Amino acid sequence: MSFDSFNPAPLKPRLRLFVIGVLVFSLLSTLLARLVYMQVLSSDDYSQAATENHTREVLIPAPRGTIVDAAGRTLVGNRVSLVITVDRSVLAKLPDDQQQAMLIRLAKVLGQKPADLKARTMLCGEPGASKPPACWNGTPYQPIPVAKDVSEQVAIEVMERREDFPGVAADSTALRAYPAPYGVNAAHMLGYLSPITTTELDALDKAGQDSVGHRSDLVGRAGLERTYDAMLRGSPGVKNVIVDAVGYTTGVQSQTAPVPGSTLVTSIDARVQASVEKELRGAIMTARKQFDPVTKRKYVADSGAAVVMDTKTGQIVAMASYPTYDPGVWVGGISQRELDALYSPGSGTPLLSRALQGQLAPGSTFKPITTAAAMANGYSTKTKLDCSSNFVVGNRKFKNYESASYGMIGFDQALAISCDTFFYRIAYDLWLKEGGQSGNIDARDPIVEMAKKFGLGRPTGIDLPGEVSGRIADRTWKKEYYDAQKDYYCKLADNPPAGTSSFLKQFSREFCVDGYRYRAGDAVNFAIGQGDTTLTPLQLATAYSALSNGGILWEPRVAKKVIGPNGKAKVIPSKIAARLPVPAATLHYIDKALKETARTGTAAWKFVGFPLDQVPVRAKTGTAEVYGKQTTSWLASYTDRYAVVMMLSQAGTGSGAGGTAVRHIYETLYNIKPAAPPAKKAGQR
């Protein structure tokens, strides 16, 4: 065969087949390699992803830690409550008409309105849902509690009729409980719980602390519950639930138990706390039956507070505020009506802790501070000044409270009988020496300086939230107040509305011209705890504790130690805030003078028959005048171990309103058999 006769056409199909075969082999090899990679090398990753796709993590709240008093008596604990729950996963599988029928049946058993029950089964934020706490603020992957503290009969009825109540179950849960040993309330110290907010959850997420915050969590909102919330809350457990493609729960994959919260041991003595609460309320109720001798009207006695402090450690033994509230009202959710009442001025704003947040002029209880300042600036124990019935400053006459005149006396007697004009003279003298009404806000003021060294004008640092600082109305404060109020008072002076009192007209005119000046009247008022200076009962108790213990200003503490779930205790140490720059001799002199208040002075009529030789009580009464209101009653006192301070707003004189109550508190502290004091004599306050 010749070369010309060769035909290559038959080779082309074979080549194509070969190329196609290579391509097919390459593709199969690639797919096989990918399959091996996915099935063998990456199987764990895909298995985990697949698992995560059908499981959801649910946090299990830890049992909250208890709060106990110094003797181990439970102040706040937990109790078991029967709860009816509804599983949304089961409920969602029912036709709408069957859902509605079931909710109507359940509402009848629970004694609720069907609309309210339906609202509780809806997630907060979803269309048609009510606002918290009516809606469910927790995870949709766990049963929703719709009724708490149900009876056993209701729980049994629901469980026995499962066919009528699909997805409904009876379970037990822990709720906050208040055993109230000796009948104590202590609400302002203990605080309360409420659901965590979305804002707080977002903050926890940003801080990388999502494990400690969950939509259904309860957190401390006030008192010890808030300050020590993290310790009391514990660590939640985790339950991984299995869900189907629609998101309904079908089972539990794994679960870890929560770690209970720690036990908080406080310095509170429930026995003393009960006495303080009883005496405070009793003093207010008694004051409301008495008449103001000037206006002839009954005292309003709208609020009050009392503090008992261990002067050697700074620990709070008891503290009460009136009016108070029931912390149990928050358990299981609070209604809007109840919430409004707690914030309502008409009901006395019960949430306000007067011990920490009540800012009032201290009256004559301020005089020991003035004494310390005077003795550091030219005066001595030998000083004698006229306790006249009045003291004239400019065109104004400043009187003793009851216009009594005692002649030339020393600091000791001036403190015991609470002579105002004695301290007016000192304040006026120091005011003149330091520049008078020059308008220099940087002028030195010895009494102001001493007040600040006693801790006034700033929070004490107690381990409770919400404490206020009070106010020292010195030259700087007056200038700042003038700058802020000048326009208002100048306008009032130029065009006073009809009905404006003559006093307010004159005050507005004077204030508009030079209200920034620290006048002699400001100085003498400051020296006896009057005017614009305010403090809290706790601040005064801290100051008087320093008089008792030799000059140590403590940061008050309510918590003593924390006991973890493992039984190990961590002590919360006392902390010294400052030391008074007052010589021991001066403190001893003031101490001796204040002993006479209970023996022969303004509080003596309340301590007749009390064993003052065995339990020497040092005291100072105070009757603070308040423009437009009745006088504030103060009684500040201490022994070698305790400081007891009582304040009663619009309740009369210092000893008259609170003297008997303070005496009874000391009888409780020292286990003294009570003896009723005699009636008040003329001239006593």
XYZ file of C-alpha atoms in Angstrom:
685
model
C 0.000 0.000 0.000
C 1.352 3.372 -0.940
C 1.689 6.335 1.406
C -0.819 8.278 -0.593
C -3.461 5.692 0.134
C -3.178 6.164 4.108
C -6.341 7.762 5.769
C -5.868 9.298 9.309
C -9.622 9.900 9.943
C -10.152 6.719 12.040
C -7.662 8.027 14.715
C -9.691 11.130 15.579
C -12.545 9.359 17.443
C -10.042 7.433 19.533
C -8.244 10.634 20.505
C -11.472 12.245 21.543
C -12.387 9.256 23.643
C -8.988 9.315 25.276
C -9.251 13.002 26.148
C -12.762 12.550 27.511
C -11.586 9.608 29.575
C -8.786 11.651 31.070
C -11.166 14.460 31.927
C -13.666 12.084 33.493
C -10.923 10.409 35.504
C -9.618 13.779 36.687
C -13.080 14.887 37.723
C -13.772 11.667 39.567
C -10.388 11.913 41.273
C -11.130 15.468 42.373
C -14.558 14.530 43.697
C -13.089 11.516 45.455
C -10.371 13.618 47.013
C -12.935 16.199 48.153
C -15.143 13.460 49.549
C -12.217 11.993 51.488
C -11.386 15.458 52.817
C -14.946 16.133 53.945
C -15.696 12.663 55.301
C -12.389 11.904 56.936
C -10.255 14.967 57.476
C -13.065 17.445 58.270
C -15.640 15.137 59.734
C -15.294 16.566 63.264
C -15.887 20.133 62.095
C -18.968 19.252 60.077
C -20.275 17.034 62.816
C -19.980 19.903 65.297
C -21.664 22.302 62.865
C -24.488 19.864 62.304
C -24.934 19.410 66.042
C -24.991 23.145 66.669
C -27.599 23.484 63.970
C -30.111 21.409 65.938
C -29.202 22.254 69.558
C -29.748 25.374 71.632
C -28.010 26.379 74.839
C -30.224 27.199 77.819
C -28.744 28.630 81.023
C -29.975 27.154 84.304
C -30.077 29.854 87.023
C -28.071 29.079 90.129
C -29.791 29.065 93.543
C -29.195 32.561 94.889
C -27.153 32.859 98.053
C -28.764 33.714 101.374
C -28.230 36.819 103.506
C -27.948 36.252 107.253
C -27.445 38.428 110.304
C -24.405 38.352 112.573
C -25.805 35.391 114.519
C -26.635 33.388 111.394
C -30.356 34.162 111.348
C -31.682 34.177 107.790
C -32.766 37.615 106.616
C -33.131 36.700 102.943
C -33.348 33.123 101.716
C -35.087 30.991 99.140
C -38.322 29.062 99.291
C -39.782 26.412 97.024
C -42.750 27.523 94.964
C -45.100 25.437 92.826
C -45.098 26.922 89.344
C -47.294 26.224 86.308
C -45.348 26.413 83.029
C -46.325 26.400 79.362
C -44.060 24.923 76.669
C -44.260 27.164 73.603
C -42.930 24.341 71.401
C -45.973 22.205 72.150
C -48.364 25.129 72.128
C -47.206 26.233 68.667
C -48.022 22.800 67.167
C -51.688 23.144 68.078
C -54.175 24.755 65.688
C -55.139 28.299 66.687
C -58.597 27.312 67.901
C -57.191 24.535 70.085
C -54.548 26.912 71.493
C -57.244 29.389 72.439
C -59.463 26.707 73.996
C -56.576 25.310 76.049
C -55.572 28.759 77.341
C -59.177 29.463 78.349
C -59.341 26.175 80.306
C -55.993 26.854 81.983
C -56.912 30.438 82.845
C -60.049 29.192 84.581
C -58.049 26.727 86.694
C -55.463 29.394 87.579
C -58.039 32.091 88.280
C -56.635 34.387 85.597
C -58.035 36.219 82.609
C -57.356 34.400 79.316
C -55.884 37.575 77.797
C -53.443 37.961 80.704
C -52.430 34.310 80.459
C -51.822 34.566 76.720
C -49.688 37.683 77.288
C -47.453 35.702 79.653
C -46.769 33.095 76.979
C -45.549 35.673 74.469
C -41.905 36.671 74.095
C -41.034 40.241 74.932
C -40.458 42.101 71.689
C -42.467 39.869 69.393
C -45.472 41.383 67.563
C -48.460 41.810 69.862
C -46.494 41.197 73.071
C -47.093 43.288 76.161
C -44.349 45.136 78.012
C -42.331 43.426 80.778
C -43.136 41.932 83.188
C -46.360 40.780 81.470
C -44.411 39.165 78.597
C -41.739 36.457 78.881
C -38.254 37.948 78.892
C -36.450 34.599 78.885
C -35.381 32.075 76.279
C -38.072 30.525 74.037
C -36.444 27.099 74.410
C -37.607 26.484 77.972
C -41.074 26.280 79.547
C -42.501 29.669 80.499
C -43.783 30.179 84.055
C -47.317 31.575 83.920
C -48.379 31.175 87.569
C -46.304 31.025 90.756
C -47.185 29.901 94.262
C -50.099 27.783 93.058
C -51.719 25.361 95.460
C -51.050 21.628 95.388
C -54.662 21.111 94.352
C -54.175 23.247 91.225
C -50.894 21.498 90.382
C -52.523 18.070 90.726
C -55.491 19.088 88.588
C -53.206 20.229 85.774
C -51.038 17.112 85.924
C -53.999 14.716 86.003
C -55.628 16.313 82.953
C -52.676 16.272 80.570
C -54.980 15.664 77.599
C -56.730 18.972 78.363
C -53.481 20.857 78.951
C -50.884 19.846 76.321
C -47.508 21.454 76.987
C -48.554 22.521 80.491
C -46.637 21.253 83.510
C -46.342 21.818 87.237
C -42.814 22.323 88.513
C -41.035 23.704 91.541
C -38.731 26.727 91.549
C -36.864 28.825 94.085
C -38.202 32.271 94.959
C -36.750 34.891 97.312
C -38.076 34.572 100.866
C -37.913 36.899 103.879
C -38.227 34.899 107.123
C -38.140 38.141 109.214
C -36.591 36.904 112.485
C -38.024 38.945 115.377
C -40.322 40.487 112.761
C -37.588 42.589 111.101
C -38.121 44.374 107.823
C -34.689 45.874 106.950
C -35.883 46.433 103.379
C -33.601 49.392 102.677
C -30.528 47.409 103.650
C -31.512 44.093 102.069
C -32.845 45.410 98.749
C -34.809 43.476 96.140
C -34.533 41.704 92.777
C -36.025 42.389 89.361
C -35.481 41.018 85.827
C -32.334 41.987 83.948
C -32.840 44.557 81.198
C -31.845 44.358 77.544
C -29.400 47.221 78.076
C -27.684 45.313 80.877
C -27.508 42.175 78.744
C -25.955 44.124 75.894
C -23.378 45.574 78.287
C -22.506 42.079 79.545
C -22.156 40.822 75.973
C -19.797 43.665 75.078
C -17.757 42.937 78.185
C -17.543 39.255 77.240
C -19.584 38.202 80.267
C -22.568 36.657 78.493
C -22.353 33.605 80.744
C -23.457 35.650 83.749
C -26.386 37.374 82.109
C -29.494 35.795 80.672
C -32.853 37.179 79.602
C -34.672 35.486 82.475
C -32.124 36.433 85.156
C -33.070 38.379 88.279
C -30.517 40.908 89.485
C -30.108 42.984 92.634
C -31.634 46.437 92.368
C -31.041 47.925 95.793
C -29.304 47.299 99.101
C -27.063 44.310 99.687
C -28.752 42.428 96.844
C -27.259 44.979 94.450
C -23.852 45.566 96.030
C -23.055 41.861 96.324
C -25.121 40.676 93.364
C -22.282 38.815 91.619
C -21.416 36.825 94.770
C -25.026 36.046 95.620
C -25.968 35.038 92.072
C -23.499 32.160 91.667
C -22.747 30.551 88.296
C -25.516 29.237 86.038
C -25.592 25.701 84.700
C -25.948 24.908 80.995
C -28.551 22.667 79.326
C -28.227 21.870 75.624
C -31.701 21.157 74.244
C -32.371 19.506 70.875
C -34.665 21.378 68.528
C -36.174 20.384 65.182
C -36.055 22.311 61.896
C -38.949 24.506 63.008
C -37.254 25.320 66.319
C -39.378 23.201 68.649
C -37.658 21.492 71.563
C -37.528 17.709 71.185
C -35.109 16.630 73.925
C -32.040 17.308 76.047
C -28.561 16.529 74.758
C -26.439 17.396 77.823
C -26.637 19.329 81.057
C -24.250 20.768 83.700
C -25.393 21.734 87.185
C -25.276 25.364 88.371
C -23.017 26.496 91.227
C -25.052 28.055 94.069
C -24.423 31.629 95.170
C -22.434 32.482 98.287
C -23.871 33.217 101.714
C -23.515 36.831 102.821
C -23.002 37.284 106.558
C -23.905 40.774 107.766
C -23.202 42.771 110.914
C -26.941 43.246 111.477
C -28.319 41.993 114.794
C -31.910 41.007 114.033
C -32.936 41.478 117.663
C -31.642 45.061 117.715
C -32.927 45.742 114.208
C -36.424 44.761 115.284
C -36.189 47.092 118.276
C -34.963 50.010 116.143
C -37.783 49.554 113.623
C -40.369 49.343 116.381
C -39.050 52.389 118.244
C -38.713 54.494 115.095
C -42.275 53.817 114.037
C -43.513 54.311 117.594
C -41.760 57.681 117.872
C -43.390 58.855 114.643
C -46.837 57.663 115.681
C -46.437 59.376 119.079
C -45.268 62.628 117.492
C -48.350 62.707 115.263
C -50.510 62.893 118.389
C -48.629 65.891 119.803
C -49.019 69.590 119.032
C -46.523 72.190 117.908
C -46.483 74.736 120.791
C -46.098 77.639 118.341
C -48.661 76.825 115.634
C -50.901 74.673 117.872
C -51.106 72.148 115.045
C -50.350 68.451 115.274
C -46.909 67.405 114.090
C -46.825 65.913 110.604
C -44.000 63.478 111.453
C -43.812 62.375 107.823
C -40.577 60.365 107.898
C -37.599 59.327 109.947
C -34.494 57.191 110.258
C -32.364 55.543 112.898
C -28.829 54.130 112.837
C -26.978 51.918 115.306
C -23.253 51.649 114.592
C -20.461 49.727 116.276
C -18.021 52.524 117.072
C -15.031 50.179 117.309
C -15.433 48.576 113.873
C -17.694 50.833 111.827
C -20.140 47.969 111.303
C -23.858 48.678 111.125
C -25.740 46.832 113.852
C -29.151 48.158 112.816
C -30.534 50.765 110.467
C -34.117 51.678 109.678
C -36.025 54.158 107.570
C -39.668 55.181 107.742
C -41.819 54.765 105.740
C -40.596 51.414 104.515
C -41.863 48.731 102.133
C -42.187 44.965 101.849
C -39.307 43.591 99.724
C -41.460 40.541 99.031
C -43.685 42.656 96.774
C -41.097 42.179 94.023
C -41.160 38.380 94.223
C -42.790 36.878 91.166
C -43.212 40.258 89.475
C -44.620 43.575 90.641
C -47.723 45.289 89.300
C -47.647 48.829 87.963
C -49.963 49.947 90.748
C -47.603 48.591 93.395
C -44.610 50.143 91.647
C -46.275 53.553 91.464
C -47.009 53.416 95.194
C -43.351 52.802 96.027
C -42.308 55.948 94.164
C -45.304 58.064 95.156
C -44.802 61.161 97.350
C -48.359 60.597 98.516
C -47.317 57.358 100.205
C -44.095 58.894 101.534
C -41.774 57.597 98.790
C -41.079 54.326 100.644
C -38.159 53.331 98.393
C -36.154 56.302 99.695
C -33.779 55.309 102.475
C -33.772 58.283 104.848
C -30.730 56.916 106.652
C -28.595 57.173 103.498
C -30.528 59.624 101.356
C -32.378 61.895 103.762
C -30.575 65.251 103.693
C -31.590 67.564 106.530
C -30.120 70.343 108.629
C -28.538 68.736 111.725
C -29.494 71.423 114.223
C -27.630 71.465 117.516
C -26.149 67.995 116.999
C -23.565 69.952 114.958
C -22.278 71.839 118.028
C -19.551 69.320 119.044
C -17.958 69.978 115.630
C -18.112 73.730 116.254
C -16.520 73.128 119.654
C -13.624 71.188 118.122
C -13.081 73.950 115.552
C -13.175 76.699 118.171
C -10.637 74.977 120.420
C -8.285 74.644 117.473
C -8.589 78.383 116.770
C -7.982 80.361 119.943
C -10.612 79.102 122.373
C -10.043 76.722 125.287
C -11.749 74.790 128.048
C -11.436 77.908 130.208
C -13.403 80.080 127.778
C -16.512 81.710 129.244
C -19.120 83.403 127.063
C -22.520 84.897 127.699
C -25.436 82.541 127.078
C -27.868 85.410 126.594
C -31.428 84.961 125.379
C -30.474 86.483 122.003
C -27.546 87.700 119.914
C -27.870 90.598 117.478
C -26.154 90.461 114.085
C -26.735 93.591 112.033
C -30.461 94.273 112.181
C -31.412 90.690 112.980
C -31.880 89.147 116.406
C -30.810 85.484 116.708
C -32.459 83.813 119.704
C -31.895 80.759 121.815
C -34.422 78.129 120.879
C -36.520 78.773 123.986
C -35.060 82.257 124.688
C -33.430 81.037 127.889
C -30.541 82.958 129.469
C -27.865 81.225 131.557
C -25.212 83.912 131.974
C -21.481 83.281 131.533
C -20.822 79.604 130.835
C -18.158 77.350 129.296
C -18.247 74.932 126.366
C -19.222 72.034 128.613
C -22.406 73.643 129.881
C -23.154 75.178 126.481
C -23.193 71.686 124.966
C -25.227 70.168 127.802
C -27.977 72.808 127.750
C -27.534 73.480 123.985
C -27.081 77.240 124.262
C -27.341 78.731 120.771
C -26.079 82.249 121.572
C -22.844 80.854 123.025
C -21.980 79.343 119.652
C -23.299 82.385 117.752
C -20.631 84.503 119.437
C -17.864 82.092 118.456
C -18.995 81.872 114.831
C -19.335 85.641 114.518
C -15.884 86.206 115.993
C -14.230 83.695 113.640
C -16.177 85.143 110.688
C -14.828 88.639 111.404
C -11.265 87.366 111.784
C -11.400 85.615 108.404
C -12.585 88.585 106.364
C -16.269 88.946 107.173
C -18.474 89.477 104.122
C -15.608 90.468 101.837
C -16.975 88.183 99.127
C -13.719 86.262 98.946
C -14.790 82.655 98.436
C -11.259 81.508 99.303
C -11.388 83.020 102.787
C -10.581 80.508 105.502
C -13.429 79.195 107.632
C -12.306 77.047 110.600
C -15.763 75.610 111.322
C -16.268 74.602 107.693
C -12.820 72.996 107.654
C -13.604 70.980 110.780
C -16.968 69.857 109.398
C -15.231 68.432 106.339
C -12.677 66.666 108.535
C -15.600 65.025 110.361
C -16.625 63.539 107.017
C -19.503 65.876 106.218
C -20.168 66.928 102.646
C -19.153 63.567 101.177
C -20.528 59.992 101.221
C -19.357 57.794 104.073
C -18.509 54.946 101.668
C -20.989 52.443 103.116
C -21.411 49.235 101.100
C -24.965 50.125 100.083
C -25.911 51.855 96.815
C -27.532 55.256 96.505
C -25.812 57.113 99.351
C -25.846 60.912 99.014
C -23.159 63.370 100.080
C -25.151 65.956 101.998
C -24.106 69.583 101.666
C -21.755 71.989 103.414
C -23.101 75.455 102.672
C -19.776 77.309 102.699
C -18.610 80.316 100.677
C -17.937 78.261 97.561
C -21.356 76.625 97.648
C -23.087 79.968 98.161
C -21.332 81.498 95.125
C -22.278 78.500 92.970
C -25.859 78.685 94.183
C -25.981 82.417 93.458
C -24.738 81.915 89.906
C -27.363 79.246 89.303
C -30.322 81.127 90.876
C -29.533 84.797 90.206
C -31.763 85.194 87.155
C -34.723 83.573 88.877
C -34.597 85.716 92.018
C -33.837 88.948 90.166
C -36.912 88.358 88.011
C -38.940 87.602 91.132
C -37.673 90.791 92.778
C -38.599 92.944 89.769
C -42.006 91.432 89.125
C -43.296 89.340 92.046
C -46.501 87.448 91.254
C -49.628 88.075 93.268
C -49.592 86.363 96.635
C -45.794 86.428 97.080
C -44.958 86.751 100.774
C -43.153 89.834 102.053
C -40.330 87.599 103.263
C -39.781 86.130 99.803
C -39.926 89.608 98.205
C -37.258 90.952 100.531
C -35.124 87.841 100.175
C -35.298 88.073 96.370
C -34.228 91.724 96.357
C -31.267 91.080 98.665
C -30.250 87.905 96.864
C -30.311 89.614 93.463
C -27.896 92.316 94.620
C -25.196 90.319 96.384
C -26.509 86.884 97.272
C -23.034 85.432 96.746
C -21.685 87.018 99.928
C -21.181 84.771 102.943
C -22.796 86.930 105.592
C -22.574 86.888 109.363
C -26.021 85.298 109.458
C -24.741 82.418 107.337
C -21.813 81.918 109.711
C -23.807 81.897 112.944
C -26.467 79.613 111.452
C -23.793 77.220 110.254
C -22.320 76.989 113.777
C -25.533 75.510 115.182
C -26.385 73.271 112.227
C -28.987 75.558 110.682
C -29.271 77.152 107.257
C -28.470 75.362 104.021
C -26.071 72.760 105.437
C -27.501 69.233 105.343
C -26.333 65.772 106.281
C -27.682 62.236 106.552
C -28.343 60.253 109.739
C -25.572 57.847 108.696
C -23.049 60.687 108.363
C -23.940 61.909 111.828
C -23.644 58.397 113.266
C -20.186 58.081 111.698
C -19.109 61.430 113.163
C -20.361 60.551 116.650
C -18.674 57.153 116.417
C -15.414 59.048 115.946
C -16.126 60.978 119.163
C -16.571 57.627 120.903
C -13.504 55.769 119.610
C -10.865 58.452 119.889
C -11.109 60.034 116.449
C -11.420 57.206 113.903
C -13.802 57.849 111.010
C -14.888 54.472 109.674
C -16.306 53.582 106.309
C -19.506 51.940 107.554
C -20.032 48.303 106.570
C -23.105 46.070 106.607
C -21.427 42.942 105.210
C -18.941 41.051 107.415
C -17.932 38.070 105.301
C -18.866 35.944 102.318
C -19.054 32.152 102.616
C -18.636 30.414 99.263
C -20.458 27.246 98.171
C -17.288 25.334 99.110
C -17.613 26.531 102.695
C -14.599 28.856 102.592
C -15.123 32.281 104.141
C -13.743 35.584 102.929
C -13.792 38.365 105.502
C -14.847 41.836 104.386
C -12.511 44.041 106.438
C -13.408 47.296 108.117
C -11.781 50.326 106.552
C -10.655 53.557 108.157
C -11.690 56.565 106.081
C -9.763 59.177 108.088
C -8.642 60.227 111.534
C -9.880 63.391 113.171
C -7.189 66.085 113.554
C -8.516 66.789 117.044
C -6.293 66.429 120.126
C -7.211 63.666 122.547
C -7.684 66.243 125.303
C -10.319 68.073 123.236
C -12.138 64.840 122.433
C -12.105 63.927 126.120
C -13.519 67.341 127.054
C -16.351 67.064 124.509
C -17.038 63.507 125.666
C -17.361 64.621 129.277
C -19.660 67.499 128.302
C -21.970 65.236 126.292
C -22.335 62.921 129.295
C -24.066 65.787 131.066
C -26.699 66.046 128.322
C -28.169 62.741 129.511
C -27.609 63.538 133.218
C -28.531 67.209 133.638
C -28.970 68.625 130.137
C -31.592 68.656 127.403
C -32.020 64.861 127.298
C -31.922 64.248 131.056
C -35.692 63.978 131.445
C -35.669 61.022 129.067
C -32.935 59.129 130.935
C -34.250 59.344 134.492
C -33.893 55.876 136.007
C -31.511 54.697 133.294
C -28.278 53.175 134.739
C -25.952 55.894 133.431
C -23.210 54.848 135.854
C -23.063 51.389 134.269
C -23.796 52.530 130.704
C -22.656 56.154 130.319
C -24.612 57.664 127.436
C -23.248 60.767 125.743
C -25.891 62.653 123.812
C -26.730 65.804 121.914
C -30.235 66.913 121.043
C -31.053 68.923 117.950
C -34.133 70.824 116.840
C -33.599 72.062 113.296
C -35.918 74.754 111.982
C -36.977 74.329 108.353
C -38.582 77.150 106.353
C -42.175 76.274 105.510
C -42.146 73.095 107.603
C -42.184 71.956 111.208
C -38.958 71.328 113.061
C -36.758 68.285 112.498
C -35.995 66.281 115.617
C -32.474 64.877 116.112
C -30.947 62.878 118.919
C -27.333 61.812 118.375
C -25.704 59.699 121.065
C -23.041 57.122 121.830
C -21.534 54.879 124.482
C -18.126 53.224 124.587
C -19.371 50.656 122.042
C -22.355 51.972 120.076
C -23.526 55.148 118.381
C -27.293 55.631 118.111
C -28.763 58.410 115.975
C -32.452 59.084 115.374
C -33.957 61.678 113.044
C -37.670 62.493 112.829
C -38.837 64.919 110.159
C -41.455 67.494 111.223
C -41.774 65.913 114.648
C -40.796 68.533 117.225
C -37.827 68.800 119.566
C -34.786 66.541 119.732
C -35.407 64.812 123.025
C -39.167 65.286 123.021
C -39.739 63.265 119.855
C -36.964 60.690 119.888
C -35.650 60.567 123.459
C -37.771 57.688 124.705
C -37.153 55.671 121.545
C -33.369 56.087 121.759
C -33.431 55.116 125.426
C -35.343 51.924 124.578
C -32.804 51.074 121.881
C -30.006 51.289 124.456
C -32.031 49.092 126.790
C -32.169 46.497 124.018
C -28.459 46.824 123.230
C -27.434 46.337 126.866
C -30.311 44.066 127.991
C -31.561 46.635 130.502
C -35.018 46.225 131.992
C -37.163 49.076 130.626
C -38.334 51.832 132.946
C -40.652 54.573 131.749
C -39.139 58.074 132.112
C -41.181 60.834 133.796
C -43.017 63.584 131.948
C -41.150 66.510 130.434
C -40.476 69.532 132.613
C -40.596 73.134 131.478
C -37.505 74.322 129.619
C -36.472 70.893 128.387
C -36.127 70.140 124.659
